[in-house]
Each structure stands twice: as C-alpha cells, then as structure tokens.
Coordinates of C-alpha atoms in Angstrom, one line a residue:
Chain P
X1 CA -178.2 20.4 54.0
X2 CA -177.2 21.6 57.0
X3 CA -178.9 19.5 60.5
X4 CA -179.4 21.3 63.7
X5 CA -177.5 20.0 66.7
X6 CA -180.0 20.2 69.5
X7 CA -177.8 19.9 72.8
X8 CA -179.9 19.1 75.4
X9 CA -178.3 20.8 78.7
X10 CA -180.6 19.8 81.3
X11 CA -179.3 16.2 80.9
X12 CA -175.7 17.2 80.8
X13 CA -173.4 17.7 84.3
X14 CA -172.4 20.9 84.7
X15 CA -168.5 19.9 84.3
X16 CA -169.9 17.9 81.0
X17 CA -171.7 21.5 80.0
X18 CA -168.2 23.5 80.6
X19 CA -166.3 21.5 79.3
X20 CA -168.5 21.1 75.6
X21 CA -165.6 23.1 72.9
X22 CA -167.5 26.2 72.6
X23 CA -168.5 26.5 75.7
X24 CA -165.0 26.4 77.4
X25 CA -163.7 28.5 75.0
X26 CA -166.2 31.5 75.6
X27 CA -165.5 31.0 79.2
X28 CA -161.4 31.1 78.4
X29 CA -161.8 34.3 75.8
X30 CA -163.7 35.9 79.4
X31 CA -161.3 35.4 81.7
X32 CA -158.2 33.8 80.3
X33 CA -156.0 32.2 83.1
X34 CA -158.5 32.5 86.0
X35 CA -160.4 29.9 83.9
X36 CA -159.3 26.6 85.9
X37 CA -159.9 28.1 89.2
X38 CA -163.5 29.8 87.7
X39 CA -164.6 26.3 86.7
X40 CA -163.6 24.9 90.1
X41 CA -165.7 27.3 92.2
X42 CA -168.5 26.7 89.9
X43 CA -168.6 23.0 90.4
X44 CA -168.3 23.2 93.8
X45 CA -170.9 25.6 94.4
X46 CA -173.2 23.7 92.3
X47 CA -171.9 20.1 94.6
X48 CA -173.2 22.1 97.6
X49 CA -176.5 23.2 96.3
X50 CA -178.9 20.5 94.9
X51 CA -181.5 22.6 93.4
X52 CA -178.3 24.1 91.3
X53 CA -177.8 21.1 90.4
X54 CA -181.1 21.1 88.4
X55 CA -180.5 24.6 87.1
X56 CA -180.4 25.9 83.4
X57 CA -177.1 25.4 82.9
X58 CA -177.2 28.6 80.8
X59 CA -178.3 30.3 83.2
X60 CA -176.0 29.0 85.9
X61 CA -173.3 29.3 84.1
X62 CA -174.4 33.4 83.2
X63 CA -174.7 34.5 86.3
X64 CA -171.4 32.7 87.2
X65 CA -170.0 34.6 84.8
X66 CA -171.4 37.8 85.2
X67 CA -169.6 37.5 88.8
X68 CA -166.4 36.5 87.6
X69 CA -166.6 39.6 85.3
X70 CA -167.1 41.8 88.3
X71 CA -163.9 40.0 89.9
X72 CA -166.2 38.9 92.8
X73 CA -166.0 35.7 94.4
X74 CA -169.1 33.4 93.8
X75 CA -168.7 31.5 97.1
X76 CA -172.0 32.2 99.0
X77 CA -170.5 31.8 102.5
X78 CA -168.0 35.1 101.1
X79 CA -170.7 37.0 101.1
X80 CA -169.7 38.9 97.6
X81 CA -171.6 37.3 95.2
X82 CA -175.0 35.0 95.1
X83 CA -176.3 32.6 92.9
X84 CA -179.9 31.2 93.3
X85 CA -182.1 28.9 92.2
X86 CA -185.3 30.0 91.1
X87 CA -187.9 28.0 90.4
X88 CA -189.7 30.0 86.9
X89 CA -193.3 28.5 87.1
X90 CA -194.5 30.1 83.7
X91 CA -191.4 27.4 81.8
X92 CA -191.9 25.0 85.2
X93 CA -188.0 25.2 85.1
X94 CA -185.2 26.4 87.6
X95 CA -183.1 28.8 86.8
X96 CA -180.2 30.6 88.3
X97 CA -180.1 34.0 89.3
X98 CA -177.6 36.5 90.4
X99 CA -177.5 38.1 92.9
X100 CA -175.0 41.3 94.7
X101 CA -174.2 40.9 98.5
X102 CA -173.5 44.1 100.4
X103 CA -169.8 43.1 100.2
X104 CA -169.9 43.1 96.8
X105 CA -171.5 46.2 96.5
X106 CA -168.5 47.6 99.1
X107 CA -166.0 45.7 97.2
X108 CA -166.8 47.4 93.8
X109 CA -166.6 51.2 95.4
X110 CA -163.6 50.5 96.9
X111 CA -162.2 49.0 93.5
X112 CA -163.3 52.5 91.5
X113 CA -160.5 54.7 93.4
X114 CA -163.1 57.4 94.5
X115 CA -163.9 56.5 97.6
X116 CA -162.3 57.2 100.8
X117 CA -164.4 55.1 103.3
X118 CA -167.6 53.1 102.7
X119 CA -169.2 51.0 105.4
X120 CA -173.1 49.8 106.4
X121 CA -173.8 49.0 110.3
X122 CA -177.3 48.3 112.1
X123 CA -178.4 50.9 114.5
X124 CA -180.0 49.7 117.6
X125 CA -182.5 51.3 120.1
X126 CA -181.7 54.5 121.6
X127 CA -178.8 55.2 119.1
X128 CA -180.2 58.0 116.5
X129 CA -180.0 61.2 118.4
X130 CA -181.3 63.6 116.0
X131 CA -182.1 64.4 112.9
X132 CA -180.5 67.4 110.7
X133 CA -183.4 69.2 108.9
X134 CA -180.9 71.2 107.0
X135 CA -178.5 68.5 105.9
X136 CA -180.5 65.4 105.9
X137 CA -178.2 63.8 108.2
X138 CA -178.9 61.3 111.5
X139 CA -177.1 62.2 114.6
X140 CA -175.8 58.3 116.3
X141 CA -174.7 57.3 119.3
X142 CA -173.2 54.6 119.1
X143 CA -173.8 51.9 122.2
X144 CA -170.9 50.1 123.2
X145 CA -171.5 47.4 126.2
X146 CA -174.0 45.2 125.6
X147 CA -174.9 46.4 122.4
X148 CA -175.8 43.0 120.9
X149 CA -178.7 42.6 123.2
X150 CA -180.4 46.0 122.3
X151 CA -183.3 45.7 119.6
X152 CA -182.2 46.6 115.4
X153 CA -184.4 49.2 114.5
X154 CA -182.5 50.0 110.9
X155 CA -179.7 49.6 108.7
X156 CA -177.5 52.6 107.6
X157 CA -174.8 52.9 105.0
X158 CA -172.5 55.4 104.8
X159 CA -169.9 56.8 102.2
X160 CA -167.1 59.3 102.0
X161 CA -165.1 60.2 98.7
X162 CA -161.7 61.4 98.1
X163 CA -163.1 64.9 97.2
X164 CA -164.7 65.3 100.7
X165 CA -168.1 64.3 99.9
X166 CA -169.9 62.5 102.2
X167 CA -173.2 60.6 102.7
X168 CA -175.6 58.4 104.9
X169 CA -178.7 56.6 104.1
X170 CA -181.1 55.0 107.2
X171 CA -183.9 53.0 106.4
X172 CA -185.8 51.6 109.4
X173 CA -185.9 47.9 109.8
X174 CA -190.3 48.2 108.5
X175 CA -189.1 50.0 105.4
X176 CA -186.9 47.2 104.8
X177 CA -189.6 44.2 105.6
X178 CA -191.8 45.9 103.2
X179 CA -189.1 46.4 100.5
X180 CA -188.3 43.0 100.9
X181 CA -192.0 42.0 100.2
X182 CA -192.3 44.6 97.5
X183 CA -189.1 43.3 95.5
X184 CA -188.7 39.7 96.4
X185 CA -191.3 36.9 95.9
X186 CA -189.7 34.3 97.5
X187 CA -189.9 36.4 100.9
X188 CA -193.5 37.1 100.0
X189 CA -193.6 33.0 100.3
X190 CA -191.9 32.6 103.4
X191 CA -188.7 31.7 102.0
X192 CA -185.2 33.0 100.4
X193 CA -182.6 35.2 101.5
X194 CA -184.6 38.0 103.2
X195 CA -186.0 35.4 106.1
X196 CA -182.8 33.6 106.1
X197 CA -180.2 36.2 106.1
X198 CA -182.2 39.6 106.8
X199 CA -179.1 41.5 108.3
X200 CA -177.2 40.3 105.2
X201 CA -180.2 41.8 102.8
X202 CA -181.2 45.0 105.1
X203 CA -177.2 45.6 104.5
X204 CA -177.2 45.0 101.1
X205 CA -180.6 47.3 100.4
X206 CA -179.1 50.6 102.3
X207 CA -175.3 50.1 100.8
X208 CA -177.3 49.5 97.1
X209 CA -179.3 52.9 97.7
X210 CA -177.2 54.8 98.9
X211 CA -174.8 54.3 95.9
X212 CA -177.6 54.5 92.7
X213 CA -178.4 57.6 94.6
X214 CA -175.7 59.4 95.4
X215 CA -172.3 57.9 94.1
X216 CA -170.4 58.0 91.3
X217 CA -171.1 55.6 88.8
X218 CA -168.2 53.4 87.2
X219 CA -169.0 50.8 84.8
X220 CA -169.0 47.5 86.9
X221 CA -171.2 49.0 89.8
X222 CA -173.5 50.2 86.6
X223 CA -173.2 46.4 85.5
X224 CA -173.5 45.2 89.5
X225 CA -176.8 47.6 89.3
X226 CA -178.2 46.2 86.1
X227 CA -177.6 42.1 87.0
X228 CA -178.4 42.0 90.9
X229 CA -181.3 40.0 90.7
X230 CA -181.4 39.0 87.5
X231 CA -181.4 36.0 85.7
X232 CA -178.7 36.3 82.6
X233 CA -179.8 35.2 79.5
X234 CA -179.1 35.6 75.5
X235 CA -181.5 37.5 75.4
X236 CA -179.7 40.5 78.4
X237 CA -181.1 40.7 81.8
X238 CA -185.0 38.9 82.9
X239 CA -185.9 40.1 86.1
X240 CA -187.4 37.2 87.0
X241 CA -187.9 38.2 91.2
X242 CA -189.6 41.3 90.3
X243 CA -192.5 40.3 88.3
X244 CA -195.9 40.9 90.1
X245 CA -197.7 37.7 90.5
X246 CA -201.4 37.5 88.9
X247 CA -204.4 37.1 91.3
X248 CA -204.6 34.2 89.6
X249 CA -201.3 32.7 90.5
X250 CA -201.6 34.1 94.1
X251 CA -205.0 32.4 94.6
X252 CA -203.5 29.0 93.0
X253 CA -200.3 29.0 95.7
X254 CA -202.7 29.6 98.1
X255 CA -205.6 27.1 97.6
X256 CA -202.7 25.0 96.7
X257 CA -201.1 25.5 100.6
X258 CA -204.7 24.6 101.7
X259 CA -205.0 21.4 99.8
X260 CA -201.2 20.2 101.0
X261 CA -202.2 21.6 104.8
X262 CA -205.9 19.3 104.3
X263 CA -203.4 16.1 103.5
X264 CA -201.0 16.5 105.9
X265 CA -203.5 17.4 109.2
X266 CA -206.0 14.2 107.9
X267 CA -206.4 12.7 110.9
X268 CA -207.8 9.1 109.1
X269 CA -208.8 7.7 105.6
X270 CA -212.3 9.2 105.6
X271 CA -210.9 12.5 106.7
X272 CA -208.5 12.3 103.7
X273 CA -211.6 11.3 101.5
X274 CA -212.9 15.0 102.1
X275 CA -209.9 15.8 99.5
X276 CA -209.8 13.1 96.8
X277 CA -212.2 15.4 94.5
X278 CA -209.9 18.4 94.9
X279 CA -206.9 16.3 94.4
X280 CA -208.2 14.6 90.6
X281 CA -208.9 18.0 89.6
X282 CA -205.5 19.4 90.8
X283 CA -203.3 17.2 88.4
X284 CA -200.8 18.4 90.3
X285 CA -197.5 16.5 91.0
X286 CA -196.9 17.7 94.7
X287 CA -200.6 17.6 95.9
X288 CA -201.3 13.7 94.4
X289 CA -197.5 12.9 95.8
X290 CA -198.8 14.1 99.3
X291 CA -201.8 12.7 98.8
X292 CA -200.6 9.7 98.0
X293 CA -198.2 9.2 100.5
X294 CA -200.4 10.5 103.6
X295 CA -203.0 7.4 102.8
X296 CA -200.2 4.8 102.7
X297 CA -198.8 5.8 106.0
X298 CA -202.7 6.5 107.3
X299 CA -203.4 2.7 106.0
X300 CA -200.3 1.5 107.5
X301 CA -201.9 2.8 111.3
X302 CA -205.1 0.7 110.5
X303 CA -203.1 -2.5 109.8
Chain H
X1 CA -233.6 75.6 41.7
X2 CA -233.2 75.6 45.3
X3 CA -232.3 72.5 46.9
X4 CA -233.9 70.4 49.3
X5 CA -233.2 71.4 52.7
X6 CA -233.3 68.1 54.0
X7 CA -230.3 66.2 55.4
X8 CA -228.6 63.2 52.6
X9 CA -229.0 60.0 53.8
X10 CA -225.9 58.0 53.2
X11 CA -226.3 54.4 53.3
X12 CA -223.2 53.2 54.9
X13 CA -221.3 50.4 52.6
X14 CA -220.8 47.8 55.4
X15 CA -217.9 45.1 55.2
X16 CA -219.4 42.1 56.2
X17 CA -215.7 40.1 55.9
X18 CA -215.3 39.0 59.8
X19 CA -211.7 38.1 60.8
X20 CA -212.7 35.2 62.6
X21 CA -215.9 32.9 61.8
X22 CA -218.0 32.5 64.9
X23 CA -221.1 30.6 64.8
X24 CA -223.0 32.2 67.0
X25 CA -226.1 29.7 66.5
X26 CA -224.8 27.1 69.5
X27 CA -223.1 30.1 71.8
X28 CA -222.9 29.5 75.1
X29 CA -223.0 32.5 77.9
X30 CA -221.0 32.7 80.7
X31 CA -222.8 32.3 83.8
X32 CA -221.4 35.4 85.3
X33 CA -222.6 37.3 82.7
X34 CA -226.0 36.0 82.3
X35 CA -227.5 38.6 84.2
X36 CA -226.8 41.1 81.2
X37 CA -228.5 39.3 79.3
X38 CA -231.7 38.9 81.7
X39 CA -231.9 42.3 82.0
X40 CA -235.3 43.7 81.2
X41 CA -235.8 45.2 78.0
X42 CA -237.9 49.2 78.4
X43 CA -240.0 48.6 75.3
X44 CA -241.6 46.0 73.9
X45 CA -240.5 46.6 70.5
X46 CA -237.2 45.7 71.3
X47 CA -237.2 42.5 73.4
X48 CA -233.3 42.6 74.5
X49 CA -232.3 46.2 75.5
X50 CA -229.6 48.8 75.4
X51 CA -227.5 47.1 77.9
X52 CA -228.1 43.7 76.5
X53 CA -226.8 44.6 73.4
X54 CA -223.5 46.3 74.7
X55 CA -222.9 43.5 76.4
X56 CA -223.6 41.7 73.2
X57 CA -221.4 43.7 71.3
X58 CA -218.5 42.9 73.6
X59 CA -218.7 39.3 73.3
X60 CA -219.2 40.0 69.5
X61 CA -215.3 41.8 69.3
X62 CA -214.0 39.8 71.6
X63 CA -214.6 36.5 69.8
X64 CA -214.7 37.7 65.9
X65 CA -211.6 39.9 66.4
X66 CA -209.7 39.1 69.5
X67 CA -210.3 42.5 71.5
X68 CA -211.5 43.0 75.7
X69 CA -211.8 45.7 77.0
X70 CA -209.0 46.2 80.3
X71 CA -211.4 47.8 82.1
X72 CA -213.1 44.9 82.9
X73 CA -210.5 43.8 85.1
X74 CA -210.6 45.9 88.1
X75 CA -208.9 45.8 91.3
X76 CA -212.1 44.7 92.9
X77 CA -211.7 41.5 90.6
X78 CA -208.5 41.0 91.3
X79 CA -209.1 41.2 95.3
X80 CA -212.1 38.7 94.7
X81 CA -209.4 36.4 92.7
X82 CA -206.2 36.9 95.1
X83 CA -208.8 36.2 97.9
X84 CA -210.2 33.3 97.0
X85 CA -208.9 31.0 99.3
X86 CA -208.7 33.4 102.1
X87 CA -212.5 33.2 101.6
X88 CA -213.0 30.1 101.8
X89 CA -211.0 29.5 104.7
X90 CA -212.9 31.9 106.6
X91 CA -216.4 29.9 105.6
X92 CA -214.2 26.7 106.9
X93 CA -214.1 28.6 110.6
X94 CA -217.7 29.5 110.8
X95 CA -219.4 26.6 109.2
X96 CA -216.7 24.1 110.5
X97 CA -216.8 22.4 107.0
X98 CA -213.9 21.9 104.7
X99 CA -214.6 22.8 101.0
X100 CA -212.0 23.0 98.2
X101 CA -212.3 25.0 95.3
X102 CA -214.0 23.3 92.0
X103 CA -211.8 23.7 88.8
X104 CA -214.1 21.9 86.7
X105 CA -215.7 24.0 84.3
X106 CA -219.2 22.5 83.6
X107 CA -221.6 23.3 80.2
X108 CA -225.0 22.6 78.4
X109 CA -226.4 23.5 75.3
X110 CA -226.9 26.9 77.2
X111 CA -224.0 28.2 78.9
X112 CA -221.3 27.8 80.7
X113 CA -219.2 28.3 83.8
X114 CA -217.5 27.4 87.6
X115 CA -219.1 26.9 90.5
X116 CA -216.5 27.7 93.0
X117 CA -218.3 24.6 95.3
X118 CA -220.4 21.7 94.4
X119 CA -221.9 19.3 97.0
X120 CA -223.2 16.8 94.0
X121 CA -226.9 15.9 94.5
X122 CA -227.5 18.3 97.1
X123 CA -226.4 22.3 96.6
X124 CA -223.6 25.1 94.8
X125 CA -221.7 27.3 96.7
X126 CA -220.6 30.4 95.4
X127 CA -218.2 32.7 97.2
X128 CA -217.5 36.4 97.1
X129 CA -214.7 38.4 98.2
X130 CA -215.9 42.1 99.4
X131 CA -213.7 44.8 98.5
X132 CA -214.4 46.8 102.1
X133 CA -216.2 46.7 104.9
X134 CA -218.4 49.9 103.3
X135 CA -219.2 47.5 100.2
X136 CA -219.5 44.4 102.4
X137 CA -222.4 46.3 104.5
X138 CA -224.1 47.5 101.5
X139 CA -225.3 43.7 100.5
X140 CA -228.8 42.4 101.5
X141 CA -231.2 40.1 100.0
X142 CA -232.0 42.8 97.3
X143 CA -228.3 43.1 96.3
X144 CA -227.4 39.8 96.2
X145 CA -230.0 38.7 94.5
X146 CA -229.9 41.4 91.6
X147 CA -226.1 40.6 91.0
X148 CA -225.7 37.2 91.1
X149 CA -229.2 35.5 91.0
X150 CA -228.5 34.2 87.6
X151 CA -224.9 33.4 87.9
X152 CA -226.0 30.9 90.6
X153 CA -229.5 29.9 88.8
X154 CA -226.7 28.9 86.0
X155 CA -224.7 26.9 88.5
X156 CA -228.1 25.3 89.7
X157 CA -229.0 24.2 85.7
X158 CA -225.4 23.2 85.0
X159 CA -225.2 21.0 88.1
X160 CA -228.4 19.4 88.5
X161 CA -229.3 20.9 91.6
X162 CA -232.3 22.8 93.7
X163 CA -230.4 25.3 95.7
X164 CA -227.5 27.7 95.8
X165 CA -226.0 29.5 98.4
X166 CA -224.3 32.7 97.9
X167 CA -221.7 33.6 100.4
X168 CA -219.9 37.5 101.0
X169 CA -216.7 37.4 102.8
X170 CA -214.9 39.7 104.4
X171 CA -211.3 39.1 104.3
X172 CA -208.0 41.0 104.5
X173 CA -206.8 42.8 101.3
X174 CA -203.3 41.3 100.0
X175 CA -200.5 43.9 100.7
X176 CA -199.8 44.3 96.9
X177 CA -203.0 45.5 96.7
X178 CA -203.0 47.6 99.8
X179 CA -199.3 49.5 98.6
X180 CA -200.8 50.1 95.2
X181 CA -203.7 51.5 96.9
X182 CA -201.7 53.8 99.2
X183 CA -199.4 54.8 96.1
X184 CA -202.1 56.4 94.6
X185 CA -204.1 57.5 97.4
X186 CA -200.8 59.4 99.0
X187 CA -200.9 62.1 95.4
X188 CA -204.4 63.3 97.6
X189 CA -203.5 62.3 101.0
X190 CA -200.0 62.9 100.8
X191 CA -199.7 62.3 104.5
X192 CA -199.8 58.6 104.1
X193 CA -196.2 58.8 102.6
X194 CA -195.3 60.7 105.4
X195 CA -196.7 59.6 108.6
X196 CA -196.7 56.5 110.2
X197 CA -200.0 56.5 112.1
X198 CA -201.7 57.8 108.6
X199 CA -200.8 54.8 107.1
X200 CA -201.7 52.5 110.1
X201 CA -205.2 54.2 109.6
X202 CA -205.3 53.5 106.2
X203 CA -204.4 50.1 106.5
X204 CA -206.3 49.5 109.2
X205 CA -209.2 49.7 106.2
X206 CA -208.1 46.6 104.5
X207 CA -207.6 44.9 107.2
X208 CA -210.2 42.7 108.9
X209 CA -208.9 40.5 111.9
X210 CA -210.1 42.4 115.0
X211 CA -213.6 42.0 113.3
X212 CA -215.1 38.7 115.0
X213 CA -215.0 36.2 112.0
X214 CA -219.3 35.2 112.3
X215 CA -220.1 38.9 111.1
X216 CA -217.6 38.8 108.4
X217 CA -220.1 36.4 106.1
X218 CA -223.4 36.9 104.9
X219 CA -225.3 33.7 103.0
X220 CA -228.5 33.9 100.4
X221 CA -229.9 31.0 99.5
X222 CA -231.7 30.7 96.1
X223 CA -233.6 28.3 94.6
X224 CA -234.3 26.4 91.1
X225 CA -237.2 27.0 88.6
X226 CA -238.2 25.4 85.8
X227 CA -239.7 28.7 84.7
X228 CA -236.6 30.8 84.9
X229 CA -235.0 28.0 82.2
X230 CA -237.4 28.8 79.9
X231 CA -236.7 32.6 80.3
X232 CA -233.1 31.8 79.9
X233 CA -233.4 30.0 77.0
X234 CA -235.7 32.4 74.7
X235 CA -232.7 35.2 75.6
X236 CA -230.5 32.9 74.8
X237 CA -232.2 32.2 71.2
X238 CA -232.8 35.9 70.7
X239 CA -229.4 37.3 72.2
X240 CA -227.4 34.3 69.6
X241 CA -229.8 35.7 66.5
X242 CA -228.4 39.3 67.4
X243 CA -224.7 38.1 67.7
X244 CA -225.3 36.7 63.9
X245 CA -226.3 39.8 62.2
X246 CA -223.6 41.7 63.9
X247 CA -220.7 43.7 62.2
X248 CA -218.1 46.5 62.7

C-alpha cells in the first residue's frame, strides 16, 4: 500500500524547500544554468523581506518563477519584477504574489523586436497644450527649469514601432487614485505599493494600457498580462488583489480599526474596561494582544 | 351523450419526500423578520395572511432544500452592512458614548437574533445605515415603528430588557458602492462618464460630511409589553403549524 508523504512547507526554509529533489529539479528543467544564480536572488529577496519569509513557499517560489521565465530580474529595488506578500484572510495564510513593474512591462516590448521607442514620463502643470479631436493625441510642452517643483497632474506612456505606428495614452493623476482603489485592496487599506511607490504604479498602469490596447501582442507580454497580480498556483493564475471584499468583511476591518483605535487612545484601566466585552467576543489574536498589552503598560503607570 | 361542460378537477399527486427533515415544531424566527410574520391577516378565516405565508414559504425552501432568493440582498443591505461601523462612530460623536458592536447572537424558545448594542440591565441599541439623504428624511415615528418595532421588541424579549432605541444614520456611501452606482447610472446619464463636475454632483449624493453630524441621526425609543409576547407567541405557534404541512 502505497502512504502519502505529506511535506509540510510552511515549516521548511525556503533554501530547505528548493533544495527538496523534485523541487530543484523542476526549477533546473526551467531554466537550466541560470539555476544557481535564480536560487540566490530568491533567498536573498526572501532574507530582506520578513513577511516572505512566512510565505507559501509554493507560491513564492511560483511567482519567482514566473519572473525568471520572463527573463526579468526579481530584485524589487530593479524595478522589473515584484513579489508581495499577501496576507489571504479567507485561508488566514500569506501568500506571494507577482507582480510587473513598468520596467518590466518596457523591458518585454523592447525584447519582442517591434518596437522602435517605448517610454512613460509624468506631465506636470501647464505642460498639455492641446488636445487633437481627430487623432486622439495630447499636444506637451515639456518644462525644463524647475520642473521638479511643478505639480504631477498625470502619467503618459508612449510607443512607436518599427512600421511607423505610433501611440500615447494620458491618464490624469485622479484616474489613476481611483484605479488604484478600484484594482488594489491593499491601497484601499492604506497600504502597499500604490501609497508607497505611486509614480512607480501610475507608470506602470499607463505603459500596461497602453500596450493591451494598442500593441502587438507576443507571448511573454501575453504571459506578463495574464500573471501581474496574480498569485501562481497549480491550479493557473488566482487573482487574489482583485476580489471585491463583502460588506461583511469591510464592516469587520473596520469595527476591527475601531476596537484597536479604543485600546490604543485608553487613557486608564477603567477607560480600557469600556472594551473588555467587545474584546471576549472578538477572539481575535491582534485585538486581545493589544488589549492585553495596553493594560500592562496602563498598570505599570499606576504602580 | 354530451358531456359535462364543467372543467376536470385533477387532484394533484403531491410528493411529500422533503430533501432535508426540518422540524418545524421548535423553529425559531429571526428577529428581523418577525414583522412578516406580525403582519395583520384581512380575514378572519385565515389568521396568518398572504404575505405571512410568502414569507413562510421562503424560510420553508430555504431550510428543507437549500435555496434564497438573491434578491434579498440588495445594495441598500449591503450599504447598511459596509456601514456599520461608520454608524456607529457617528452615534459616538453625538452622544459622546463609546459602543462596540455585539457579536453575540442571543435565542429563546421563540426566536432569534443580534442586537447590534446591549447595555445589560438597562436598554438595546439598534442601528441603521440610510441609503440617502431622500430615504433618511422619509423616516418618522410611523416609519420606524412599522419596520422595525418588532425586530427591536425581539431584542427587548431576548435581552431582558424594557427599552430599545432605534437609531438612523446618515453616513457616507463606500466608494465601491458609489462607482458601481455611477457605472450603471452613466448608460442613462451618460454625462457622468464624461464630465467631471457631473460626477462631482453625483457623488456629492453619497456623500454626507458638509451635513452638520447632529442632524445626521434620528432615535425612536420603544418599549416592552407583556402583551405583545403573547401575540408573538400564538404567530409563532400558528406560523410553525403552517411550515409543517408545507410541500413543493
């Protein structure tokens, strides 16, 4: 009879995961002798990044993959490639998911031999000088002195291809705030990549539309389209970022933020009392942590 | 011979094989839904009414075979979910109190339910989100008391207390709800696509800051009677004896 090996990869090092027979050898059949220097970069991006750390290693390892496939550097400060932790609340596990930076995106038109010139800029105040009705197309002006100081008001990518075609795309910097909220929850909770690096993202959205929309379509920037954002699984591609929260789930974060704001403001212990009941019923990790931790140091003051 | 001009009657064969087995003799209502089954009955004959029984007949499919109808879940609901704590927040700045929502569910022998605030020993709270401003200035005494007497009289029984106060809030609209809105409301008005100040307007009706926070709550207060129990209780009896003669 045959028994089931169960390997449990949470518990295993990432190095220890990699390196299990199978493992290595599906990594080695992918990329053959950029295999050493794949398994470096992935260790060290995970050293750097603690909630990696605590990743499905499946996962991290997929989306590490699917960048490697697409010959783009996974190095975050590169700017090619990203891989983020994601905290899936439905499995209460993290996972990693992959994600395209405008480079990337630049990187894999270039590759493809049809393209002449690509590039992405912001546009400051006072720089669009018109508008084409005909064409579609945005006059600029481009400032020169003291350009850094004037106010973004958008992003633009542009394209041109070795048969003469040419193309621009402007979205204004509010179009790109509310694609950001639209497509990302972690911006939606005041964290993740569109607060942190917004130029990066804004770049990254324009460059991404303007190619699914107007330019040729090779194989990896199909593949690029398809696993930006996504977490890589056996299963293909889970768009984990994209799925619309329940009211449910947005009125538990939020009560929740209400709760963890209550503990941390409590002024004394009989302030704090005002949250016990809420914080029994709550069985919630965080929340009796805080709790917890907020009456010791409040008790400590008394002493 | 000519023959009888008179419609056949065809006694329908019922299947009386239920997928699952509900015994309906100890069910318990939601308090929400209590007021459909307080609803007055037009004749005499038939103590529990039209509406009673659809709302019967609901419970009866959902429980025996597992089906509820989507359309219960509007996007009024799912404002009054998503808002839930926005609502709250915005009793905290009038009334200066703290409260924090209950998430134990409480029962009798009767029914069943939430109460979204319990101050033990003394009062309930109950807390709902308005939709608009248009829906939040429709509400009086009459209103309130019509759509959610019972759901608080519930709270009152389950809790062991005299009085319940029912609270409306005003609060912003979350923006997923607001886009999904203006998606669909562009295919009439298509210049909310298009225009920038015809989407500040629209927004502008979701949106509830500039409106000083003491109008933005109205409060009912409602008290406990033995008498209403007993009411509750014969529907009760009567609305569990319809649930357990009923079939496909």
């Amino acid at each position: 009879m045959t028994k089931a090996v169960v390997i449990k990869t949470k518990e295993l090092s990432i190095t220890d995961y990699i390196n299990q027979d199978a493992i290595y050898k599906n990594i080695q059949s992918v990329l053959k002798d950029r295999t050493p220097q794949f398994i470096t970069s992935v260790v060290s991006l995970t050293n750097a990044n603690a909630a990696l750390k605590e990743a499905d290693k499946k996962s991290l390892l997929g989306a590490c993959l699917t960048a490697a496939a697409l010959n783009l550097p996974i190095a975050q400060s590169l700017g090619f490639a990203f891989i983020i932790p994601y905290k899936d609340r439905k499995s209460n596990t993290t996972v990693a998911q992959f994600q395209m930076g405008y480079k990337g995106f630049i990187q894999l038109a270039m590759n493809s031999g049809k393209f002449k010139t690509m590039n992405v800029s912001d546009v400051k105040e006072g720089e669009i000088k018109g508008i084409d009705r005909l064409s579609g197309e945005i006059g600029f002006e481009w400032a020169d002195e003291g350009r850094d100081k004037l106010k973004t008001i958008g992003y633009v990518a542009y394209m041109k291809l070795i048969n003469g075609f040419e193309k621009s795309f402007y979205m204004t910097v509010e179009e790109l705030k509310e694609h950001g909220v639209r497509f990302s929850q972690t911006m939606k909770k005041g964290h993740g990549l569109w607060l942190d690096d917004f130029d990066s993202m804004a770049k990254k959205t324009v460059i991404k539309l303007l190619l699914s929309k107007y330019a040729p379509m090779t194989n990896e920037m199909a593949r690029a389209h398809e696993s930006d954002q996504a977490i890589i699984t056996d299963e293909g591609y889970k768009y984990i970022d994209n799925r619309k929260e329940t009211p449910e789930e947005i009125a538990n974060e939020k009560e929740k933020k209400r709760v963890l704001e209550f503990i941390e403001k409590a002024k004394d212990l009989k302030q704090l009392a005002n949250v016990q009941t809420a914080v029994q019923e709550w069985q919630d990790e965080e929340i009796s942590k805080a709790y917890e931790d907020k009456a010791g140091s409040l008790e400590g003051e008394n002493e | 011979m000519r023959r009888s001009q008179k419609p056949m009657r065809i006694k329908r064969a019922v299947w009386k094989e239920k997928m699952n087995k509900v015994d309906f003799s100890n069910y318990k209502f939601r308090a929400s839904g209590l007021v459909n089954l307080m609803t007055n009955s037009r004749t005499k004959s038939d103590p529990l009414g039209e509406s009673t029984k659809t709302y019967l007949r609901d419970i009866f499919i959902k429980e025996v075979y597992g089906r509820e109808k989507l359309d219960i879940k509007t996007k009024y609901t799912d404002k009054g979910i998503a808002c839930e704590s926005d609502s709250l927040d915005l009793v905290q700045k009038v009334t200066k109190q703290t409260y924090f929502k209950n998430k134990s569910g409480l029962e009798n022998e009767w029914v069943k339910g939430t109460p979204d605030i319990i101050i033990p020993k003394d009062h309930i709270k109950d807390i709902k989100t308005s939709w608009d401003i248009w829906t939040f200035a429709k509400v009086d005494a009459k209103v309130a008391s019509d759509t959610y007497f019972y759901q608080l009289f519930a709270y009152m029984w389950l809790t062991e207390t005299e009085r319940a106060e029912l609270l409306y809030c005003l609060v912003n609209t979350p923006e997923e709800i607001i886009q999904g809105e203006a998606y669909r409301a562009s295919f009439q008005f298509p210049e909310i696509g298009e225009s920038d100040e015809a989407m500040a307007k629209f927004r502008k009706n979701y949106l509830f800051d500039d409106i000083p926070v003491k109008v933005r709550i109205k409060n009912f207060w409602f008290e406990y009677s033995e008498e209403e129990v007993e009411k509750v209780k014969n529907k009760v009896v009567l609305a569990r004896e319809y649930l357990a003669q009923l079939h496909l």
